[in-house]
Coordinates of C-alpha atoms and ligand atoms in Angstrom, one line a residue:
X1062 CA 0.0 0.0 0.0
X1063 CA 1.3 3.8 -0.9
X1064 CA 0.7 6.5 1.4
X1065 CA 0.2 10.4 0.4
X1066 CA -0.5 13.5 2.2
X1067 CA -3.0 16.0 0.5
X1068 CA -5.3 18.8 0.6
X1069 CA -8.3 19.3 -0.5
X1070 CA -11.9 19.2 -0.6
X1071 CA -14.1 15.8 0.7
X1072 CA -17.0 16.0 -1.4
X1073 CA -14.8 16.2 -4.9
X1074 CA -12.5 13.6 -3.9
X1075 CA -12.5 10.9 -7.0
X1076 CA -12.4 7.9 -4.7
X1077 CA -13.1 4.6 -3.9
X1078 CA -13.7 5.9 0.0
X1079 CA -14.1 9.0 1.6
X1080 CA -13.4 8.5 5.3
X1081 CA -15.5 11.6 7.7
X1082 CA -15.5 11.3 11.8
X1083 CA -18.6 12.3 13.6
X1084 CA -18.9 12.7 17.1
X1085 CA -21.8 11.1 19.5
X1086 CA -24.9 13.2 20.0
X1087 CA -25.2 13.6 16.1
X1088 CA -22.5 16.0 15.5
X1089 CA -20.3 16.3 12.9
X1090 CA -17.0 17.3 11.8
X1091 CA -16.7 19.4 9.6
X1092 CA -15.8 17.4 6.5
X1093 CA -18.8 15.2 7.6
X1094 CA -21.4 18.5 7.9
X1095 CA -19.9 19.4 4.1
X1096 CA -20.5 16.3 3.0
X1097 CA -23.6 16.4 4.3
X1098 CA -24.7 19.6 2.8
X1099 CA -23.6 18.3 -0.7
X1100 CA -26.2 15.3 0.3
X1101 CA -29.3 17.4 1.3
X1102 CA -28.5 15.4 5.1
X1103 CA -27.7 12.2 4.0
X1104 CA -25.6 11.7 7.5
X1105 CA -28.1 13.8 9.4
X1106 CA -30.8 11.1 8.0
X1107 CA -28.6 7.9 9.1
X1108 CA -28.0 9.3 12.3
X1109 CA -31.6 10.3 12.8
X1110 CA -32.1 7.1 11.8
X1111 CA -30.2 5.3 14.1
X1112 CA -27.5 3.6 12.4
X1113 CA -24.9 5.3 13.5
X1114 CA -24.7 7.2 17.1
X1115 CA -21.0 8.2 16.8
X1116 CA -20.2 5.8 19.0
X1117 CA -16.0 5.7 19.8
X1118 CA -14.4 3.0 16.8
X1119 CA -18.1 2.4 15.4
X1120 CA -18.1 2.4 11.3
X1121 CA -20.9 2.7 8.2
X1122 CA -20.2 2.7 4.7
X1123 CA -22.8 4.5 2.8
X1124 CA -22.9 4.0 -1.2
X1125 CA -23.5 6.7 -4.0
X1126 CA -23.8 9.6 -1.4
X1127 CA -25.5 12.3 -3.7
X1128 CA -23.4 15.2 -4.3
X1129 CA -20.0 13.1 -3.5
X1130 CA -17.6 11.7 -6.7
X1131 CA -16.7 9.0 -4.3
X1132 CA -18.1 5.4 -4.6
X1133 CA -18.2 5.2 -0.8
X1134 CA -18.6 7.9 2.2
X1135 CA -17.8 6.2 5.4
X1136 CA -19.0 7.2 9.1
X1137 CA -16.1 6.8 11.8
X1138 CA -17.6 7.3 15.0
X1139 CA -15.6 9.0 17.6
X1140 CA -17.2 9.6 20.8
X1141 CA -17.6 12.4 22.8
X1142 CA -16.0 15.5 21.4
X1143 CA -14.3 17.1 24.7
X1144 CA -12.9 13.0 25.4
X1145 CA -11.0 13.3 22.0
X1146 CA -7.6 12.6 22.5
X1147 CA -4.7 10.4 21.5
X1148 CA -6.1 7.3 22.5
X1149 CA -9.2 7.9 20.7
X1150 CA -7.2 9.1 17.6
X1151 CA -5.9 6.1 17.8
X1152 CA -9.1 4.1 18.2
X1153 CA -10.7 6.0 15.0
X1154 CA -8.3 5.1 12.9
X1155 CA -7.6 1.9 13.3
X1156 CA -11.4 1.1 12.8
X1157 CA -11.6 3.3 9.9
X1158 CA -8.6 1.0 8.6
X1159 CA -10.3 -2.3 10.0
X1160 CA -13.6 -1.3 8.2
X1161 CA -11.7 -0.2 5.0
X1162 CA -10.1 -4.0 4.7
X1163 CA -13.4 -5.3 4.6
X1164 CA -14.9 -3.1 1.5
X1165 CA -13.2 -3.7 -2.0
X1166 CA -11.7 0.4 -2.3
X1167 CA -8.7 0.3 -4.0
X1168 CA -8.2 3.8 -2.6
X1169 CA -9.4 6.0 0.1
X1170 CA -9.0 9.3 1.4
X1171 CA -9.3 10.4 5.4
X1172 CA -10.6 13.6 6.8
X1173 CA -10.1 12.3 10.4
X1174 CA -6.5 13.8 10.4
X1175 CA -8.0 16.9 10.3
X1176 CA -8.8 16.4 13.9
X1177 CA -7.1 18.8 16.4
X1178 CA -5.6 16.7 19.2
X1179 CA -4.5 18.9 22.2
X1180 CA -0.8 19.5 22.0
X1181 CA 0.0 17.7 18.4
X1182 CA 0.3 19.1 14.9
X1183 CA -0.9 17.6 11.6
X1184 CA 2.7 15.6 12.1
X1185 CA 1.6 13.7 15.1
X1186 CA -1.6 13.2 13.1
X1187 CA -0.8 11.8 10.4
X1188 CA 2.6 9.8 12.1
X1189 CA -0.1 8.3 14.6
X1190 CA -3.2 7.6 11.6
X1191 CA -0.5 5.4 9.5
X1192 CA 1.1 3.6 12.2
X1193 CA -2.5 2.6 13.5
X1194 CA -3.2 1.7 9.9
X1195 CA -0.3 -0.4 9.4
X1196 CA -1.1 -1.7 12.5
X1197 CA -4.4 -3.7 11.4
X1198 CA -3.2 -4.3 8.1
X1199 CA -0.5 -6.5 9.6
X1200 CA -0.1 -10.3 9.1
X1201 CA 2.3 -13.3 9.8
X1202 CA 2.2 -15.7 7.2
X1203 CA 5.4 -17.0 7.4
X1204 CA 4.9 -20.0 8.5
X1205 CA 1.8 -21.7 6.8
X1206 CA 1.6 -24.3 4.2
X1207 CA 2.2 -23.1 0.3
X1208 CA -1.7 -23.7 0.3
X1209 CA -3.0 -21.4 2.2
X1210 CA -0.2 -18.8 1.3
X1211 CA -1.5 -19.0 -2.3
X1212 CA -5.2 -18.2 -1.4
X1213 CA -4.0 -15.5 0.9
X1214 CA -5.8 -12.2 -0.9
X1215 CA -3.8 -9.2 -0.7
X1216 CA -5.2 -5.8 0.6
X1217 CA -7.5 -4.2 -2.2
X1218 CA -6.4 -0.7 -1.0
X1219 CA -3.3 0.5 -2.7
X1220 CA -3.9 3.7 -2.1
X1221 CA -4.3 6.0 1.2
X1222 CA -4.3 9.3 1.4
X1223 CA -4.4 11.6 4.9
X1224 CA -5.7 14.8 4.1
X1225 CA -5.0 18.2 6.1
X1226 CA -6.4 21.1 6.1
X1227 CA -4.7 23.7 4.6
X1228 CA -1.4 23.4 2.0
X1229 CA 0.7 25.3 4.7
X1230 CA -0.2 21.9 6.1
X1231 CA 1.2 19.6 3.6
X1232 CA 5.0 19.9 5.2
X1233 CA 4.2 18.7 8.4
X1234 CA 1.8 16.0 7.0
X1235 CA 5.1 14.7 4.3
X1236 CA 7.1 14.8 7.5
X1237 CA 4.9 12.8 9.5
X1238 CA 4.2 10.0 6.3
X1239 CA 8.0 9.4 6.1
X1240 CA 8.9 9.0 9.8
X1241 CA 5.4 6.7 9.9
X1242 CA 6.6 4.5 7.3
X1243 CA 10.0 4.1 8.6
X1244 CA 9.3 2.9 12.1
X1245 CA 6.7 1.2 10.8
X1246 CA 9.0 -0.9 8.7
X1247 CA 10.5 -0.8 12.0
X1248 CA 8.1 -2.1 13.8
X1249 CA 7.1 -5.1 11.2
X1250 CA 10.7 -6.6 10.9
X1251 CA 10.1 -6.7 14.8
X1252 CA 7.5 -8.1 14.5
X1253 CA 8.4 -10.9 11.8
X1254 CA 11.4 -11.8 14.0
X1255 CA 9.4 -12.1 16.9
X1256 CA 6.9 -14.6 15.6
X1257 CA 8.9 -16.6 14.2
X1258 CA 9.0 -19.7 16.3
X1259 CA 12.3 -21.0 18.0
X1260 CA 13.3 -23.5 16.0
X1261 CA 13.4 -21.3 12.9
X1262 CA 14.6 -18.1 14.8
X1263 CA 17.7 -19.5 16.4
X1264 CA 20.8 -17.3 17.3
X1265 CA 22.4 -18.0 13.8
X1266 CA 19.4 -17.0 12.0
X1267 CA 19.3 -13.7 13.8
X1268 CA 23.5 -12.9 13.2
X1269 CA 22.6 -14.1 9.4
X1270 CA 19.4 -11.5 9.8
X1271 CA 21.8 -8.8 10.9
X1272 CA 24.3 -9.6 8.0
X1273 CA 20.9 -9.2 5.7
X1274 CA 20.0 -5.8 6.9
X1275 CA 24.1 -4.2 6.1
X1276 CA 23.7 -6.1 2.7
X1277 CA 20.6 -4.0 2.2
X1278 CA 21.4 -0.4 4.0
X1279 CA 25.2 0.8 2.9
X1280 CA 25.0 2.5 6.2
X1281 CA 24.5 -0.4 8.2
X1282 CA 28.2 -2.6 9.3
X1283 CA 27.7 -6.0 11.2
X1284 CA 30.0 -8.1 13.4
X1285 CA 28.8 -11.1 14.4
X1286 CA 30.8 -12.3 18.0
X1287 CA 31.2 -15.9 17.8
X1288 CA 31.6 -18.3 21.1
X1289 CA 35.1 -18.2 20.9
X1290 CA 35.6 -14.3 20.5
X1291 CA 32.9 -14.2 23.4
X1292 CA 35.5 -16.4 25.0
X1293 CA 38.4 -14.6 24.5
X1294 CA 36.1 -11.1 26.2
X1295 CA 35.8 -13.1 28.7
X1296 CA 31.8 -13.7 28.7
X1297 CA 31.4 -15.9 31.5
X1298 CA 27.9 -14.9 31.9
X1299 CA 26.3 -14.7 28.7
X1300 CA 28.7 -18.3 27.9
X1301 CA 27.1 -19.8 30.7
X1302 CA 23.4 -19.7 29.3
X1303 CA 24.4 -20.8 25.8
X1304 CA 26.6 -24.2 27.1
X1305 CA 22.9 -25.7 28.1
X1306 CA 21.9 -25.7 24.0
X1307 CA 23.6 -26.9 21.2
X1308 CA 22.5 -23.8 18.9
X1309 CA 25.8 -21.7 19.4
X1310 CA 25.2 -18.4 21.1
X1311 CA 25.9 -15.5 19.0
X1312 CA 26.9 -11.3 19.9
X1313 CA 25.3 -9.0 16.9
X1314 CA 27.0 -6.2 16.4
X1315 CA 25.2 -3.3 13.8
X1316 CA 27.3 -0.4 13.4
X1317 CA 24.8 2.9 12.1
X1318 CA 27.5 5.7 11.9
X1319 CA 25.6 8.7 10.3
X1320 CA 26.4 11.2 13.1
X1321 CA 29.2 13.6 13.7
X1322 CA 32.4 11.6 13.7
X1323 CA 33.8 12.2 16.8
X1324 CA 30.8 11.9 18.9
X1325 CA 29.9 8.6 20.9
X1326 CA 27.2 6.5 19.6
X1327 CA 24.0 5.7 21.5
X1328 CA 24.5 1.9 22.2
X1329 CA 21.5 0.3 22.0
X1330 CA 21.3 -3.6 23.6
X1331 CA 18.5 -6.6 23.2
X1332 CA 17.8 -9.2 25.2
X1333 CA 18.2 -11.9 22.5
X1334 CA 16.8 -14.8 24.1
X1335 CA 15.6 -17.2 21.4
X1336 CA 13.7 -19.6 23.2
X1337 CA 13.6 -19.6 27.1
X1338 CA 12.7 -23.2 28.6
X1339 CA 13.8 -21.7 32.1
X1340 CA 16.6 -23.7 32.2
X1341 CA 17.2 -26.6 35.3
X1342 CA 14.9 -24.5 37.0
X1343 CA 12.6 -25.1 34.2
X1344 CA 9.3 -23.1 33.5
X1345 CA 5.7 -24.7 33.7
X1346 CA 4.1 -25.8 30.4
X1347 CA 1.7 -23.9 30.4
X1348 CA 2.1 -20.9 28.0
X1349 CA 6.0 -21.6 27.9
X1350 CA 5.0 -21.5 24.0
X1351 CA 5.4 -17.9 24.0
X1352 CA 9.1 -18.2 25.8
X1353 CA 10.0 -17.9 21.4
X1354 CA 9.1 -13.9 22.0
X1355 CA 12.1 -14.0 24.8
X1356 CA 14.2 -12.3 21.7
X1357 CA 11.8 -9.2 21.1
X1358 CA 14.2 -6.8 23.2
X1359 CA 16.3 -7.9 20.2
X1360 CA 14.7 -7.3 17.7
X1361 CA 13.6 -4.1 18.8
X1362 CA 17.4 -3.3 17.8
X1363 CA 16.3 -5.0 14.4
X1364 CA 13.8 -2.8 14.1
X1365 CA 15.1 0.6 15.5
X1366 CA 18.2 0.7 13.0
X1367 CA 16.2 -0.3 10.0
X1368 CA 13.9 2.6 10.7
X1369 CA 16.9 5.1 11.4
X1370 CA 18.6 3.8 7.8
X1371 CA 15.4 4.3 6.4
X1372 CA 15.3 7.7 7.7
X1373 CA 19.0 8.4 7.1
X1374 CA 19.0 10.4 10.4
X1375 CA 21.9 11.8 11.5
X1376 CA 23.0 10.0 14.7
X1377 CA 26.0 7.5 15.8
X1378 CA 24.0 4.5 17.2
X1379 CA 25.0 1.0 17.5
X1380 CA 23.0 -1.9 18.1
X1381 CA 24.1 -5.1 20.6
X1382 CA 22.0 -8.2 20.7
X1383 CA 23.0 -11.3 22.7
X1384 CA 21.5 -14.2 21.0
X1385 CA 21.6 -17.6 22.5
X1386 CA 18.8 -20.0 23.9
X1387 CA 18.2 -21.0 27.7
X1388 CA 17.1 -24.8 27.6
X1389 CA 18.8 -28.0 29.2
X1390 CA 21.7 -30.5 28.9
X1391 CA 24.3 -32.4 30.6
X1392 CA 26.2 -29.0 30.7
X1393 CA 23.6 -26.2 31.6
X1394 CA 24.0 -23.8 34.4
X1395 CA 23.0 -25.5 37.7
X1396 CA 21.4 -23.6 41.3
X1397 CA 25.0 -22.2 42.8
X1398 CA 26.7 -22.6 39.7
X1399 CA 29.1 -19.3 40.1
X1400 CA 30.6 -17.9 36.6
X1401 CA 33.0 -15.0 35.9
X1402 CA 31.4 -12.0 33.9
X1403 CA 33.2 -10.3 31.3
X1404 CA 33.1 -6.8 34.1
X1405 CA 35.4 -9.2 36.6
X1406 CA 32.6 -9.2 38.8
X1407 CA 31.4 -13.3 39.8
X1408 CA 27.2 -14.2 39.5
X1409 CA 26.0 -16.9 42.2
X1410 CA 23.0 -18.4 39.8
X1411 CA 20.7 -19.5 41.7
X1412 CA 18.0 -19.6 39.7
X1413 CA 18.8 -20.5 36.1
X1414 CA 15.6 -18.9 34.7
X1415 CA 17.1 -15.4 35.7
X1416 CA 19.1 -15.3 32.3
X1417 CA 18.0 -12.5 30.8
X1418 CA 20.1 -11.0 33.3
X1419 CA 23.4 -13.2 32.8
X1420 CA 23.6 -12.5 29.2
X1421 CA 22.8 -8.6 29.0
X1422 CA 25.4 -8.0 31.6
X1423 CA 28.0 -9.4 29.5
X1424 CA 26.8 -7.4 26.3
X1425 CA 26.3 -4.2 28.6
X1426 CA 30.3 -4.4 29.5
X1427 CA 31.0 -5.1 26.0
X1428 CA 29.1 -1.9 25.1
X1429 CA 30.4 0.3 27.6
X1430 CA 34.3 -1.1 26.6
X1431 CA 34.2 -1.1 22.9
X1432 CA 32.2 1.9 22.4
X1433 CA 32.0 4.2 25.3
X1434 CA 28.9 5.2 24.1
X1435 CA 27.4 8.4 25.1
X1436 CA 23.9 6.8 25.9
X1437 CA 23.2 3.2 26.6
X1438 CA 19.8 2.1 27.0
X1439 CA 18.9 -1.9 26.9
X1440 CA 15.4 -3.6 26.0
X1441 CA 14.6 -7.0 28.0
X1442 CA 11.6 -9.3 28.2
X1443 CA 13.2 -9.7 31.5
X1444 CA 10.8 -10.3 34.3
X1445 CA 7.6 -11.8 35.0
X1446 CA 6.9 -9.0 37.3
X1447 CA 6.9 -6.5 35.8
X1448 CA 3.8 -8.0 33.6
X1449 CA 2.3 -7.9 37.2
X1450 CA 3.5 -4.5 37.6
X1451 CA 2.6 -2.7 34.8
X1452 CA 0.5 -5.5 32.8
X1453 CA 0.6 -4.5 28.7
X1454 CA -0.1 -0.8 28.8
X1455 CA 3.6 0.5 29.8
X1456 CA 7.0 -0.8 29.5
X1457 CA 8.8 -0.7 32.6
X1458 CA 12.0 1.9 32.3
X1459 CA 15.1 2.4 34.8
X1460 CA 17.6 4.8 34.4
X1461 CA 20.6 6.0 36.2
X1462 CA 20.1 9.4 34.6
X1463 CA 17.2 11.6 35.0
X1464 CA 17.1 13.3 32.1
X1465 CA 17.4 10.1 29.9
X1466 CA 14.5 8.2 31.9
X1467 CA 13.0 11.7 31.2
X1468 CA 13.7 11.7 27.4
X1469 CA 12.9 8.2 26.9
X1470 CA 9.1 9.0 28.4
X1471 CA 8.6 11.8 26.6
X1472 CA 9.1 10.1 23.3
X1473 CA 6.9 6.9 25.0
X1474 CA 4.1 9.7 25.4
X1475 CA 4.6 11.3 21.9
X1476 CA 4.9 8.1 20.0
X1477 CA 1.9 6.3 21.9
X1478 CA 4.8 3.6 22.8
X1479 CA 4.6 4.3 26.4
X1480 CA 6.9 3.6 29.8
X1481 CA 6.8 4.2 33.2
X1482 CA 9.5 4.5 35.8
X1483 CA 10.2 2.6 38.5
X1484 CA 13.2 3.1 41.1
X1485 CA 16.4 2.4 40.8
X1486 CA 17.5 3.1 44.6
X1487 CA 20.8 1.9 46.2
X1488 CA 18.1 0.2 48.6
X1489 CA 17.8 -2.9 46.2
X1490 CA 21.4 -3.0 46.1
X1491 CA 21.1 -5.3 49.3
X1492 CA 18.8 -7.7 47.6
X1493 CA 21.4 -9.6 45.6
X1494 CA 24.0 -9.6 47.9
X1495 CA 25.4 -13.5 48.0
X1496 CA 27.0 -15.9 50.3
X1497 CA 29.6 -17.2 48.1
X1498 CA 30.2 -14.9 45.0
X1499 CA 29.9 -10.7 44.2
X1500 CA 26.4 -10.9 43.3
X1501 CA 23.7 -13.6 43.1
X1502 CA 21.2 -13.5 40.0
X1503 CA 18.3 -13.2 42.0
X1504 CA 16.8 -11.6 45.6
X1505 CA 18.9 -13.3 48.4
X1506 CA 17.0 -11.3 51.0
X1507 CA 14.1 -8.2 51.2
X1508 CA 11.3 -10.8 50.4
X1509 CA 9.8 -12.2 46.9
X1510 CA 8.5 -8.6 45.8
X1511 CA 10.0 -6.0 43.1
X1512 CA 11.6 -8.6 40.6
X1513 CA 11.7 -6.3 38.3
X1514 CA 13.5 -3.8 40.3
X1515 CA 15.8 -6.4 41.3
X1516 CA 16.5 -7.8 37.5
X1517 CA 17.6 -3.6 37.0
X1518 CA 19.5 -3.6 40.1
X1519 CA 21.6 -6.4 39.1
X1520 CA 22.0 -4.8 35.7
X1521 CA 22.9 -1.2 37.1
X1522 CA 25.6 -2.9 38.9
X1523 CA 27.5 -3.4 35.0
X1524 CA 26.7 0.3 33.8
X1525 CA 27.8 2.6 36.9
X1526 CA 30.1 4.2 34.1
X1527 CA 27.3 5.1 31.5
X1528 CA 24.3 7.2 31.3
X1529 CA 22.4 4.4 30.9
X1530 CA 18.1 3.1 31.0
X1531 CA 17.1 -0.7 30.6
X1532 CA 13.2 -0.6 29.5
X1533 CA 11.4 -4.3 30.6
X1534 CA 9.1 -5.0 28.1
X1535 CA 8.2 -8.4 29.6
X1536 CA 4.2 -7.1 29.1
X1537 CA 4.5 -5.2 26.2
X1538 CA 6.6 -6.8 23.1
X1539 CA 3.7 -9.4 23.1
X1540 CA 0.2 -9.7 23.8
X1541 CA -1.9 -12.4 23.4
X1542 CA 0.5 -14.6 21.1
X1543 CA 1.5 -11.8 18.6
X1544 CA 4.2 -9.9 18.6
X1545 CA 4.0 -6.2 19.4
X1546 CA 6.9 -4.8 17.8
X1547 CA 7.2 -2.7 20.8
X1548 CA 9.4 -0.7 21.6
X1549 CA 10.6 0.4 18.4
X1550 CA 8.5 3.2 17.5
X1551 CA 9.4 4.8 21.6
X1552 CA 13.4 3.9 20.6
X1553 CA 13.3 6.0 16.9
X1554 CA 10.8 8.6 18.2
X1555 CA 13.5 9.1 21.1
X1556 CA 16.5 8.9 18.6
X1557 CA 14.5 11.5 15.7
X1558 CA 14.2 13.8 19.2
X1559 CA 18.0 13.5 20.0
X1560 CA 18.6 14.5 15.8
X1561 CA 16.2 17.7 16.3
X1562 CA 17.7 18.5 19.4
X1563 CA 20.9 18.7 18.3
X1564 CA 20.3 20.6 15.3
X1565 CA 19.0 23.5 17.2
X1566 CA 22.4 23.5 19.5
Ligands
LIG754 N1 12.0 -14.3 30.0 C1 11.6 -14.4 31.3 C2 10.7 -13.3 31.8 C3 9.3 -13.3 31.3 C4 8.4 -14.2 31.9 C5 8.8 -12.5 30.4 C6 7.1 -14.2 31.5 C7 7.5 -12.5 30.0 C8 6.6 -13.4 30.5 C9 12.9 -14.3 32.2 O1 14.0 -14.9 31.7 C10 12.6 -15.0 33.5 O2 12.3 -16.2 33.4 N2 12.6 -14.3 34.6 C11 12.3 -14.9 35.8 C12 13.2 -14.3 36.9 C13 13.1 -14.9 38.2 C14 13.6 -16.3 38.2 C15 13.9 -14.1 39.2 C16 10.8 -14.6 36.1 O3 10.3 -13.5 35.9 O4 10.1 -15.5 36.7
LIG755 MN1 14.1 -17.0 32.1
LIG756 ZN1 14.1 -15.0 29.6

């Protein structure tokens, strides 16, 4: 599907569909009341009628609306008019977009970005319509039989267009298409990857991934770390996890260097996990299914540097994934097994299912020594509680620097991708204190509660020497058994933030 940004007039749009909001208690927008002049009332009459009360995400596609040169006028309810905000922005457009995939249009045109939203500009609105567009247009066919791939009908709509009010309009709106379409190229390759099931998304297949993506964007260098370079780092940690699989572990390194040269890069590290079984201290059944989606931290970094290449921002960012699989053998990490990290600093494992933890601090140190970079902020489906924390609304975010954790919500906010802070006090330092070795991989003492606070702490303990935030998306790079892509679109918002920033300096 194409995407345009235009201006101009609803009822002479020559279109398959003509998309117009109206608001409960029967009033319209304003492209809705022209259209319904041009009709002598024919939305007055259907909400009169009864068919459509403006109800938040309700839909009705009317045919040959006199007056109109489209085929089709449709009704996008949006609630009440003083609740409009984001959230219902959001809501209207993805059910204009789910309604629109059930006519035949081949193209449509939307008024609903005319809709002022407190605080945004026709940017935000148009950004925010086609990410919730591409949103429901989505699909994961990967993986079925060549029969049903073949009867698998493609999208009638080719076309789309967003209009805005004025032309003065039409920058803003071409600003907000392109940065839409990039993360949400973004936010599909994280997607894919995360979908993909375990045995077909192994560590390999992401380094061979990575190799992919610099074949395709010049401005994109990969390194793949094999077990015996990790060896050589010293890796402890992160080598520890991988010994209990025979898929060989793997450190992706994707270089984007299309910043000032002498300035630091913003390293930015995934949890990689390919298929987490738990380990000896093995997970229940139930639901373990969804352990595959234990690598969307990493491909979040999939995800954030194709939309930044896409974009050909201006920034120094390099990406870090630690792939490797947590499952069982003869040689897998056992309760008070103690390893060496790559930092010097020795892990008492004493639960082997806290290894999100045991291989991020070993690509943390190799961040922080290969790159000093200026920001380093890491991605983790890393505890079960913080689902019970936070549940699939917010991504959990800890930061050792204020006005990073403060950045890194800001862009949440504005991108719809949303965190929320939690501490990071010296308090939890305590916590993982352990008999034998420096630190143990999970609470020793202060009770059962605030694992995800104690999963950060133990992090924070390998990136004292960087400005550095670690978001746990445990409840939000998956719900239900679909990938989010999440947090992609937070990630480039917060990098496209840093780019205008620095341009005004
Ligand atoms: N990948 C899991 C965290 C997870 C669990 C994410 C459920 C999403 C849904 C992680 O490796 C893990 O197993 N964490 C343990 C840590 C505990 C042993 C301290 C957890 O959360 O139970
Ligand atoms: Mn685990
Ligand atoms: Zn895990």
């Amino acid at each position: 599907m194409e995407y345009f940004v235009k201006s101009g007039n609803p009822e002479k749009q020559r279109v398959a569909c003509v998309i117009v909001g109206v608001f409960d208690r029967r009033s319209p927008t304003d492209a809705a009341e022209t259209i319904d002049r041009v009709s002598d009332g024919a939305i007055a009459t259907v909400m009169r009628r009864g068919d459509m009360d403006g109800k938040l995400g309700s839909t009705l596609v009317l045919h040959n609306v006199a007056g109109t040169f489209a085929d089709r006028v449709m009704l996008v309810g949006l609630g009440k008019e003083r609740n409009f905000d984001e959230a219902a922005f959001r809501k209207a457009n993805a059910a204009a977009a789910r309604a629109l995939r059930q006519t035949g249009a081949i193209d449509a045109v939307s008024y609903l970005t005319h809709l002022p939203i407190k605080n945004r500009d026709f940017q935000w609105n148009v950004s925010q319509a086609l990410l919730a567009t591409e949103e429901v247009f989505y699909r994961f066919d990967e993986c079925r039989g060549a029969k049903f791939r073949e009867e698998i009908q493609p999208p009638k709509l080719e076309r789309y267009t967003f209009d805005v009010p004025r032309r003065s309009d039409l920058p803003a709106g071409e600003r907000g298409l392109a940065e839409a379409l990039a993360m949400a190229k973004g936010v599909a390759l994280a997607k894919d990857l995360g979908n993909l099931p375990g045995n077909l998304c192994t560590p390999t297949y992401l380094a061979e991934r990575a190799r992919q993506l610099a074949a395709q964007h010049s401005a994109i260098k990969t390194k793949i770390l094999d077990k015996a370079e990790m060896e050589k780092l010293g890796m402890g940690a992160l080598l520890s996890v991988a010994k209990g699989s025979s898929q060989p572990p793997k450190l992706i390194v994707m270089e984007y260097l299309k910043g000032p040269k002498n300035e630091k890069p913003v390293a930015l590290v995934g949890k990689g996990l390919t298929f987490d079984a738990g380990g000896i201290s093995i997970k229940p059944a139930a639901a373990m299914d969804e352990m595959k989606f234990d690598m969307c931290g990493g491909a979040s970094v999939f995800g954030t540097l194709t939309a930044i290449a896409e974009l050909k921002l201006p920034v120094n960012v390099v990406g870090i994934v630690a792939a490797t699989e947590n499952l069982i053998n003869g040689e897998a990490n056992k309760p008070g097994d103690i390893v060496t990290s790559m930092a010097g600093i020795t892990i008492e494992i004493l639960n082997t299912d806290a290894e999100g933890r045991l291989i991020l601090c070993d690509a943390l140190s190799y961040a922080e020594k290969e790159y000093e970079p200026s920001v380093c902020i890491d991605m983790a489906t890393l505890t079960g509680a913080c689902v019970v924390a936070l549940g699939s609304v917010a991504s959990g975010l800890f930061s050792n620097t204020p006005a990073l954790a403060r950045a890194l919500l800001a862009a949440g906010e504005q991108s719809g991708d949303r965190a929320w802070e939690l501490p990071l006090w010296p308090d939890y330092d305590e916590n993982i204190k352990s008999e034998f070795a420096d630190i143990a991989n999970i609470a020793t003492r202060g009770g059962n509660g605030g694992g995800a606070i104690i999963g950060a702490t133990f992090l924070h303990r390998f990136t004292r020497k960087m400005k550095w935030a670690h978001l746990d998306i445990a409840g939000t790079a998956w719900t239900g058994k679909k990938a989010s892509g999440r947090p992609v679109t937070l990630l480039v918002q917060y990098l496209l933030n840093m780019a205008a920033k620095k341009e005004q300096d």
